[in-house]
mmCIF file of C-alpha atoms in Angstrom:
data_model
loop_
_atom_site.group_PDB
_atom_site.id
_atom_site.type_symbol
_atom_site.label_atom_id
_atom_site.label_comp_id
_atom_site.label_asym_id
_atom_site.label_seq_id
_atom_site.Cartn_x
_atom_site.Cartn_y
_atom_site.Cartn_z
ATOM 1 C CA UNK A 1 -10.729 87.033 -20.837
ATOM 2 C CA UNK A 2 -11.308 88.193 -24.418
ATOM 3 C CA UNK A 3 -11.649 85.769 -27.291
ATOM 4 C CA UNK A 4 -11.985 86.927 -30.883
ATOM 5 C CA UNK A 5 -12.942 83.487 -32.226
ATOM 6 C CA UNK A 6 -16.609 82.880 -33.147
ATOM 7 C CA UNK A 7 -18.841 82.280 -30.126
ATOM 8 C CA UNK A 8 -22.480 81.264 -30.467
ATOM 9 C CA UNK A 9 -24.963 79.014 -32.199
ATOM 10 C CA UNK A 10 -25.689 78.522 -35.900
ATOM 11 C CA UNK A 11 -28.762 76.928 -37.448
ATOM 12 C CA UNK A 12 -27.732 75.232 -40.694
ATOM 13 C CA UNK A 13 -29.870 73.738 -43.464
ATOM 14 C CA UNK A 14 -27.965 70.487 -43.987
ATOM 15 C CA UNK A 15 -27.804 69.476 -47.648
ATOM 16 C CA UNK A 16 -28.590 65.957 -48.816
ATOM 17 C CA UNK A 17 -25.645 63.601 -49.167
ATOM 18 C CA UNK A 18 -23.469 65.289 -46.540
ATOM 19 C CA UNK A 19 -22.998 63.780 -43.092
ATOM 20 C CA UNK A 20 -23.408 65.863 -39.952
ATOM 21 C CA UNK A 21 -19.657 65.536 -39.392
ATOM 22 C CA UNK A 22 -19.132 66.784 -42.940
ATOM 23 C CA UNK A 23 -21.165 69.888 -42.108
ATOM 24 C CA UNK A 24 -19.034 70.464 -39.012
ATOM 25 C CA UNK A 25 -15.876 70.265 -41.142
ATOM 26 C CA UNK A 26 -17.214 72.833 -43.614
ATOM 27 C CA UNK A 27 -18.323 75.171 -40.820
ATOM 28 C CA UNK A 28 -14.826 74.986 -39.291
ATOM 29 C CA UNK A 29 -13.325 76.125 -42.572
ATOM 30 C CA UNK A 30 -15.991 78.761 -43.217
ATOM 31 C CA UNK A 31 -15.688 80.401 -39.786
ATOM 32 C CA UNK A 32 -11.959 79.744 -39.371
ATOM 33 C CA UNK A 33 -12.267 77.949 -36.052
ATOM 34 C CA UNK A 34 -11.665 74.409 -34.808
ATOM 35 C CA UNK A 35 -14.159 74.404 -31.937
ATOM 36 C CA UNK A 36 -17.430 73.376 -33.607
ATOM 37 C CA UNK A 37 -19.938 70.703 -32.651
ATOM 38 C CA UNK A 38 -23.486 69.745 -33.565
ATOM 39 C CA UNK A 39 -26.614 68.887 -31.573
ATOM 40 C CA UNK A 40 -28.266 65.780 -32.932
ATOM 41 C CA UNK A 41 -27.082 63.852 -35.972
ATOM 42 C CA UNK A 42 -28.938 63.922 -39.280
ATOM 43 C CA UNK A 43 -28.456 60.973 -41.619
ATOM 44 C CA UNK A 44 -26.679 61.764 -44.924
ATOM 45 C CA UNK A 45 -29.941 61.278 -46.836
ATOM 46 C CA UNK A 46 -31.764 63.820 -44.662
ATOM 47 C CA UNK A 47 -31.855 67.586 -45.034
ATOM 48 C CA UNK A 48 -32.852 70.456 -42.792
ATOM 49 C CA UNK A 49 -32.164 71.880 -39.377
ATOM 50 C CA UNK A 50 -28.782 71.016 -37.877
ATOM 51 C CA UNK A 51 -27.905 73.161 -34.865
ATOM 52 C CA UNK A 52 -24.208 73.831 -34.353
ATOM 53 C CA UNK A 53 -22.287 75.359 -31.493
ATOM 54 C CA UNK A 54 -19.125 77.382 -32.124
ATOM 55 C CA UNK A 55 -16.586 78.211 -29.449
ATOM 56 C CA UNK A 56 -18.309 78.348 -26.066
ATOM 57 C CA UNK A 57 -21.538 77.624 -27.905
ATOM 58 C CA UNK A 58 -20.522 73.954 -27.797
ATOM 59 C CA UNK A 59 -21.302 74.061 -24.063
ATOM 60 C CA UNK A 60 -24.977 74.630 -24.908
ATOM 61 C CA UNK A 61 -25.282 71.610 -27.193
ATOM 62 C CA UNK A 62 -26.167 69.242 -24.367
ATOM 63 C CA UNK A 63 -29.269 71.370 -23.670
ATOM 64 C CA UNK A 64 -30.254 71.344 -27.362
ATOM 65 C CA UNK A 65 -29.757 67.643 -28.055
ATOM 66 C CA UNK A 66 -32.648 66.514 -25.868
ATOM 67 C CA UNK A 67 -35.380 68.815 -27.216
ATOM 68 C CA UNK A 68 -38.274 67.737 -29.432
ATOM 69 C CA UNK A 69 -38.074 67.874 -33.227
ATOM 70 C CA UNK A 70 -40.307 68.169 -36.304
ATOM 71 C CA UNK A 71 -39.819 66.287 -39.570
ATOM 72 C CA UNK A 72 -41.447 66.056 -42.974
ATOM 73 C CA UNK A 73 -40.902 62.646 -44.522
ATOM 74 C CA UNK A 74 -41.954 60.347 -47.338
ATOM 75 C CA UNK A 75 -42.586 56.730 -46.427
ATOM 76 C CA UNK A 76 -42.516 54.228 -49.289
ATOM 77 C CA UNK A 77 -44.638 51.148 -48.661
ATOM 78 C CA UNK A 78 -43.937 48.045 -50.708
ATOM 79 C CA UNK A 79 -40.236 47.475 -50.035
ATOM 80 C CA UNK A 80 -37.599 47.693 -47.324
ATOM 81 C CA UNK A 81 -33.878 48.392 -47.188
ATOM 82 C CA UNK A 82 -31.099 47.374 -44.753
ATOM 83 C CA UNK A 83 -30.877 50.972 -43.477
ATOM 84 C CA UNK A 84 -34.656 51.588 -43.429
ATOM 85 C CA UNK A 85 -34.117 54.507 -45.811
ATOM 86 C CA UNK A 86 -32.936 55.291 -49.340
ATOM 87 C CA UNK A 87 -29.253 55.204 -48.368
ATOM 88 C CA UNK A 88 -29.300 51.517 -49.317
ATOM 89 C CA UNK A 89 -31.049 49.544 -52.029
ATOM 90 C CA UNK A 90 -34.338 47.709 -51.437
ATOM 91 C CA UNK A 91 -33.783 44.060 -50.579
ATOM 92 C CA UNK A 92 -37.302 42.883 -49.741
ATOM 93 C CA UNK A 93 -40.493 43.481 -51.706
ATOM 94 C CA UNK A 94 -44.174 43.092 -50.937
ATOM 95 C CA UNK A 95 -46.373 40.582 -52.665
ATOM 96 C CA UNK A 96 -48.376 42.598 -55.238
ATOM 97 C CA UNK A 97 -51.646 41.157 -53.948
ATOM 98 C CA UNK A 98 -50.830 42.263 -50.379
ATOM 99 C CA UNK A 99 -49.930 45.754 -51.546
ATOM 100 C CA UNK A 100 -53.122 46.041 -53.584
ATOM 101 C CA UNK A 101 -55.173 45.386 -50.425
ATOM 102 C CA UNK A 102 -53.656 48.364 -48.562
ATOM 103 C CA UNK A 103 -56.055 51.309 -48.550
ATOM 104 C CA UNK A 104 -56.225 54.730 -46.908
ATOM 105 C CA UNK A 105 -58.006 53.443 -43.815
ATOM 106 C CA UNK A 106 -55.381 50.767 -43.215
ATOM 107 C CA UNK A 107 -52.539 53.283 -43.515
ATOM 108 C CA UNK A 108 -54.291 55.736 -41.175
ATOM 109 C CA UNK A 109 -54.789 52.963 -38.612
ATOM 110 C CA UNK A 110 -51.114 51.956 -38.794
ATOM 111 C CA UNK A 111 -50.027 55.568 -38.297
ATOM 112 C CA UNK A 112 -52.406 56.011 -35.359
ATOM 113 C CA UNK A 113 -50.778 53.084 -33.531
ATOM 114 C CA UNK A 114 -47.473 54.985 -33.486
ATOM 115 C CA UNK A 115 -48.783 58.188 -31.901
ATOM 116 C CA UNK A 116 -48.040 58.933 -28.262
ATOM 117 C CA UNK A 117 -45.487 57.164 -26.039
ATOM 118 C CA UNK A 118 -44.186 54.066 -27.836
ATOM 119 C CA UNK A 119 -41.442 51.503 -27.338
ATOM 120 C CA UNK A 120 -39.364 51.802 -30.516
ATOM 121 C CA UNK A 121 -36.577 49.496 -31.661
ATOM 122 C CA UNK A 122 -34.045 51.803 -33.379
ATOM 123 C CA UNK A 123 -32.779 51.000 -36.851
ATOM 124 C CA UNK A 124 -29.849 48.578 -36.644
ATOM 125 C CA UNK A 125 -27.777 50.783 -38.965
ATOM 126 C CA UNK A 126 -27.509 53.610 -36.447
ATOM 127 C CA UNK A 127 -24.931 55.327 -34.263
ATOM 128 C CA UNK A 128 -26.155 53.639 -31.085
ATOM 129 C CA UNK A 129 -23.304 51.903 -29.282
ATOM 130 C CA UNK A 130 -23.433 48.183 -28.535
ATOM 131 C CA UNK A 131 -20.686 47.131 -26.107
ATOM 132 C CA UNK A 132 -18.700 50.234 -27.009
ATOM 133 C CA UNK A 133 -18.994 49.855 -30.785
ATOM 134 C CA UNK A 134 -21.396 51.691 -33.111
ATOM 135 C CA UNK A 135 -24.293 49.533 -34.240
ATOM 136 C CA UNK A 136 -23.781 50.473 -37.897
ATOM 137 C CA UNK A 137 -20.136 49.315 -37.701
ATOM 138 C CA UNK A 138 -21.236 45.932 -36.353
ATOM 139 C CA UNK A 139 -23.832 45.554 -39.126
ATOM 140 C CA UNK A 140 -21.281 46.464 -41.802
ATOM 141 C CA UNK A 141 -18.912 43.885 -40.315
ATOM 142 C CA UNK A 142 -21.553 41.229 -40.949
ATOM 143 C CA UNK A 143 -22.930 40.912 -37.426
ATOM 144 C CA UNK A 144 -26.624 40.449 -36.678
ATOM 145 C CA UNK A 145 -27.531 43.318 -34.381
ATOM 146 C CA UNK A 146 -30.712 43.420 -32.317
ATOM 147 C CA UNK A 147 -31.146 46.689 -30.478
ATOM 148 C CA UNK A 148 -33.335 47.025 -27.411
ATOM 149 C CA UNK A 149 -36.568 48.993 -27.592
ATOM 150 C CA UNK A 150 -36.502 52.497 -26.144
ATOM 151 C CA UNK A 151 -39.396 54.643 -24.940
ATOM 152 C CA UNK A 152 -39.926 57.656 -27.192
ATOM 153 C CA UNK A 153 -42.892 59.948 -27.769
ATOM 154 C CA UNK A 154 -44.501 60.801 -31.097
ATOM 155 C CA UNK A 155 -46.692 63.765 -30.183
ATOM 156 C CA UNK A 156 -47.921 64.395 -33.742
ATOM 157 C CA UNK A 157 -47.982 62.015 -36.724
ATOM 158 C CA UNK A 158 -50.064 63.370 -39.573
ATOM 159 C CA UNK A 159 -50.565 62.097 -43.105
ATOM 160 C CA UNK A 160 -50.125 64.954 -45.583
ATOM 161 C CA UNK A 161 -50.573 63.094 -48.866
ATOM 162 C CA UNK A 162 -51.014 59.570 -50.227
ATOM 163 C CA UNK A 163 -49.937 58.438 -53.678
ATOM 164 C CA UNK A 164 -51.058 54.942 -54.662
ATOM 165 C CA UNK A 165 -48.933 53.240 -57.318
ATOM 166 C CA UNK A 166 -49.471 49.594 -56.452
ATOM 167 C CA UNK A 167 -49.022 48.612 -60.071
ATOM 168 C CA UNK A 168 -45.504 50.062 -59.825
ATOM 169 C CA UNK A 169 -44.864 48.226 -56.570
ATOM 170 C CA UNK A 170 -45.234 51.028 -54.017
ATOM 171 C CA UNK A 171 -47.421 53.481 -52.125
ATOM 172 C CA UNK A 172 -45.849 56.790 -51.072
ATOM 173 C CA UNK A 173 -47.047 58.458 -47.865
ATOM 174 C CA UNK A 174 -46.016 62.046 -47.041
ATOM 175 C CA UNK A 175 -46.123 62.690 -43.296
ATOM 176 C CA UNK A 176 -45.329 65.309 -40.678
ATOM 177 C CA UNK A 177 -43.896 64.058 -37.378
ATOM 178 C CA UNK A 178 -43.355 65.845 -34.056
ATOM 179 C CA UNK A 179 -41.345 63.626 -31.744
ATOM 180 C CA UNK A 180 -39.032 63.419 -28.794
ATOM 181 C CA UNK A 181 -35.279 63.269 -29.073
ATOM 182 C CA UNK A 182 -34.061 59.783 -29.906
ATOM 183 C CA UNK A 183 -36.985 58.909 -32.194
ATOM 184 C CA UNK A 184 -36.007 57.305 -35.505
ATOM 185 C CA UNK A 185 -38.405 58.390 -38.251
ATOM 186 C CA UNK A 186 -37.050 55.649 -40.525
ATOM 187 C CA UNK A 187 -37.969 53.133 -37.841
ATOM 188 C CA UNK A 188 -41.526 54.517 -37.948
ATOM 189 C CA UNK A 189 -41.533 53.853 -41.704
ATOM 190 C CA UNK A 190 -40.222 50.330 -41.122
ATOM 191 C CA UNK A 191 -42.831 49.584 -38.458
ATOM 192 C CA UNK A 192 -45.759 50.862 -40.530
ATOM 193 C CA UNK A 193 -44.657 48.623 -43.390
ATOM 194 C CA UNK A 194 -44.347 45.674 -41.011
ATOM 195 C CA UNK A 195 -47.776 46.333 -39.509
ATOM 196 C CA UNK A 196 -49.360 46.412 -42.974
ATOM 197 C CA UNK A 197 -47.406 43.344 -44.119
ATOM 198 C CA UNK A 198 -45.865 45.124 -47.123
ATOM 199 C CA UNK A 199 -42.489 46.429 -45.827
ATOM 200 C CA UNK A 200 -41.569 50.102 -45.704
ATOM 201 C CA UNK A 201 -38.689 52.579 -45.734
ATOM 202 C CA UNK A 202 -38.025 56.319 -45.999
ATOM 203 C CA UNK A 203 -37.303 57.956 -49.338
ATOM 204 C CA UNK A 204 -37.129 61.552 -48.045
ATOM 205 C CA UNK A 205 -36.575 63.224 -44.673
ATOM 206 C CA UNK A 206 -36.390 66.905 -43.836
ATOM 207 C CA UNK A 207 -36.052 68.257 -40.294
ATOM 208 C CA UNK A 208 -37.799 71.597 -39.920
ATOM 209 C CA UNK A 209 -37.495 72.226 -36.185
ATOM 210 C CA UNK A 210 -35.180 71.444 -33.283
ATOM 211 C CA UNK A 211 -36.753 72.851 -30.130
ATOM 212 C CA UNK A 212 -37.256 76.567 -30.818
ATOM 213 C CA UNK A 213 -34.765 76.598 -33.712
ATOM 214 C CA UNK A 214 -36.659 76.587 -37.021
ATOM 215 C CA UNK A 215 -35.845 76.073 -40.678
ATOM 216 C CA UNK A 216 -36.580 79.742 -41.487
ATOM 217 C CA UNK A 217 -33.544 80.651 -39.356
ATOM 218 C CA UNK A 218 -31.305 78.205 -41.173
ATOM 219 C CA UNK A 219 -28.245 79.181 -43.189
ATOM 220 C CA UNK A 220 -27.453 77.366 -46.432
ATOM 221 C CA UNK A 221 -23.887 76.139 -46.790
ATOM 222 C CA UNK A 222 -22.252 77.939 -49.730
ATOM 223 C CA UNK A 223 -20.133 76.178 -52.318
ATOM 224 C CA UNK A 224 -17.538 78.945 -51.937
ATOM 225 C CA UNK A 225 -16.403 79.063 -48.315
ATOM 226 C CA UNK A 226 -14.542 82.317 -48.969
ATOM 227 C CA UNK A 227 -17.807 84.278 -48.792
ATOM 228 C CA UNK A 228 -18.339 86.151 -45.492
ATOM 229 C CA UNK A 229 -19.703 83.979 -42.710
ATOM 230 C CA UNK A 230 -23.089 84.986 -41.245
ATOM 231 C CA UNK A 231 -23.722 86.321 -37.764
ATOM 232 C CA UNK A 232 -24.242 83.732 -35.062
ATOM 233 C CA UNK A 233 -27.051 83.537 -32.552
ATOM 234 C CA UNK A 234 -25.442 84.906 -29.407
ATOM 235 C CA UNK A 235 -24.793 82.653 -26.432
ATOM 236 C CA UNK A 236 -27.358 84.556 -24.381
ATOM 237 C CA UNK A 237 -29.876 84.524 -27.230
ATOM 238 C CA UNK A 238 -29.527 80.770 -27.690
ATOM 239 C CA UNK A 239 -29.712 80.115 -23.956
ATOM 240 C CA UNK A 240 -32.953 82.109 -23.709
ATOM 241 C CA UNK A 241 -34.629 79.628 -26.077
ATOM 242 C CA UNK A 242 -33.561 76.683 -23.932
ATOM 243 C CA UNK A 243 -33.830 77.690 -20.281
ATOM 244 C CA UNK A 244 -35.483 80.155 -17.902
ATOM 245 C CA UNK A 245 -33.323 83.279 -17.490
ATOM 246 C CA UNK A 246 -31.997 84.926 -14.317
ATOM 247 C CA UNK A 247 -30.366 88.343 -14.670
ATOM 248 C CA UNK A 248 -27.567 89.235 -12.241
ATOM 249 C CA UNK A 249 -25.279 92.199 -11.709
ATOM 250 C CA UNK A 250 -21.534 92.166 -12.359
ATOM 251 C CA UNK A 251 -20.704 91.342 -8.742
ATOM 252 C CA UNK A 252 -22.853 88.222 -8.654
ATOM 253 C CA UNK A 253 -21.597 87.246 -12.108
ATOM 254 C CA UNK A 254 -17.970 87.339 -10.896
ATOM 255 C CA UNK A 255 -18.851 85.321 -7.811
ATOM 256 C CA UNK A 256 -20.608 82.680 -9.918
ATOM 257 C CA UNK A 257 -17.600 82.352 -12.206
ATOM 258 C CA UNK A 258 -15.434 81.864 -9.110
ATOM 259 C CA UNK A 259 -17.589 78.914 -8.056
ATOM 260 C CA UNK A 260 -19.497 80.715 -5.318
ATOM 261 C CA UNK A 261 -23.207 80.401 -4.587
ATOM 262 C CA UNK A 262 -25.062 83.705 -5.001
ATOM 263 C CA UNK A 263 -28.656 84.835 -4.369
ATOM 264 C CA UNK A 264 -31.101 84.183 -7.205
ATOM 265 C CA UNK A 265 -32.966 87.413 -6.543
ATOM 266 C CA UNK A 266 -36.704 87.239 -7.313
ATOM 267 C CA UNK A 267 -36.442 83.912 -9.166
ATOM 268 C CA UNK A 268 -37.600 80.950 -7.092
ATOM 269 C CA UNK A 269 -37.116 77.269 -7.809
ATOM 270 C CA UNK A 270 -40.048 74.913 -7.897
ATOM 271 C CA UNK A 271 -39.647 72.914 -4.671
ATOM 272 C CA UNK A 272 -41.133 69.860 -6.399
ATOM 273 C CA UNK A 273 -38.798 70.009 -9.437
ATOM 274 C CA UNK A 274 -36.275 67.211 -9.791
ATOM 275 C CA UNK A 275 -32.580 67.811 -10.453
ATOM 276 C CA UNK A 276 -32.967 67.356 -14.224
ATOM 277 C CA UNK A 277 -35.862 69.754 -14.704
ATOM 278 C CA UNK A 278 -36.694 73.403 -14.284
ATOM 279 C CA UNK A 279 -34.055 74.080 -11.634
ATOM 280 C CA UNK A 280 -31.478 74.749 -14.355
ATOM 281 C CA UNK A 281 -31.430 78.366 -15.549
ATOM 282 C CA UNK A 282 -29.405 80.601 -17.842
ATOM 283 C CA UNK A 283 -27.684 83.384 -15.900
ATOM 284 C CA UNK A 284 -27.206 86.605 -17.858
ATOM 285 C CA UNK A 285 -25.340 89.836 -17.058
ATOM 286 C CA UNK A 286 -25.621 92.821 -19.438
ATOM 287 C CA UNK A 287 -26.960 90.466 -22.147
ATOM 288 C CA UNK A 288 -23.910 88.183 -21.856
ATOM 289 C CA UNK A 289 -24.309 84.552 -20.812
ATOM 290 C CA UNK A 290 -22.481 84.016 -17.532
ATOM 291 C CA UNK A 291 -23.474 80.489 -16.647
ATOM 292 C CA UNK A 292 -25.954 77.688 -16.765
ATOM 293 C CA UNK A 293 -26.734 77.334 -13.089
ATOM 294 C CA UNK A 294 -28.843 75.398 -10.634
ATOM 295 C CA UNK A 295 -31.323 77.261 -8.469
ATOM 296 C CA UNK A 296 -31.165 75.496 -5.148
ATOM 297 C CA UNK A 297 -34.161 75.130 -2.886
ATOM 298 C CA UNK A 298 -32.507 77.586 -0.510
ATOM 299 C CA UNK A 299 -32.777 80.229 -3.255
ATOM 300 C CA UNK A 300 -29.093 80.323 -4.152
ATOM 301 C CA UNK A 301 -27.553 80.066 -7.633
ATOM 302 C CA UNK A 302 -24.715 77.590 -8.159
ATOM 303 C CA UNK A 303 -22.931 77.458 -11.508
ATOM 304 C CA UNK A 304 -23.034 74.166 -13.410
ATOM 305 C CA UNK A 305 -21.419 75.348 -16.645
ATOM 306 C CA UNK A 306 -19.486 78.631 -16.682
ATOM 307 C CA UNK A 307 -19.005 80.852 -19.729
ATOM 308 C CA UNK A 308 -15.916 83.113 -19.592
ATOM 309 C CA UNK A 309 -16.922 86.739 -20.170
ATOM 310 C CA UNK A 310 -15.311 90.139 -19.664
ATOM 311 C CA UNK A 311 -16.764 92.154 -16.793
ATOM 312 C CA UNK A 312 -16.002 95.815 -16.235
#
């Protein structure tokens, strides 16, 4: 089955002030296609890596959403906001005497407490659903929302720069964060401020990595969407960054797309792997992505997600 519409993955450098859905809308117009989705929301205030799937590339988004991410951020100590970032105005302020007592050692100790596996309460103004309704919608409707803590992992949390301006009512802390999917960097800012007793929120956030997709690959959205659209990362190329690869011939590719189980060749599953781990592979034929498949303990390949391709 041939399809002339765009098929693949695009790494976009999301501009500040535009929602992730707004980026999707612009990409639809730029590429002239309706089938576009994104892997992992960025708040309107944030900039940086937003990975999008076009056409059958949307089938890969589920494998991208759960990967780790890297952020550069600025935490402002001395005040807090309802959204835990600069998308809302500060509503609580530290006592000047308390802020004056905060030094480098205290900030480093507060950051250290948030490294590794932690139980994090997400920001209330977030897209998490509570009884079927987005948390941010409940907050905006005047409800008091208390979200449950979730286990996340902050593998790296480094202070890049400190700027003390206690006489102006704040201390700015530039940080770099490597973390698991589902981690709220603005909640880290909130919790550091709480730990130090001076409140805290984010004033800047830039995502520089989503899995193996990096900011140096990112395309900037043009003002004029009539300019030629860039080339996409191919389905096979994107899949190679996400999963182990099994190469098959045309005969096995056809059988997979028909729902049959085929031999995996020289690739062998880890007998101790669970169903959510390394048993999922990308199946490629002549550099085209055929399927995301499960390698069964018997050695057979069974398609989980098929990608329609033309086979000679």
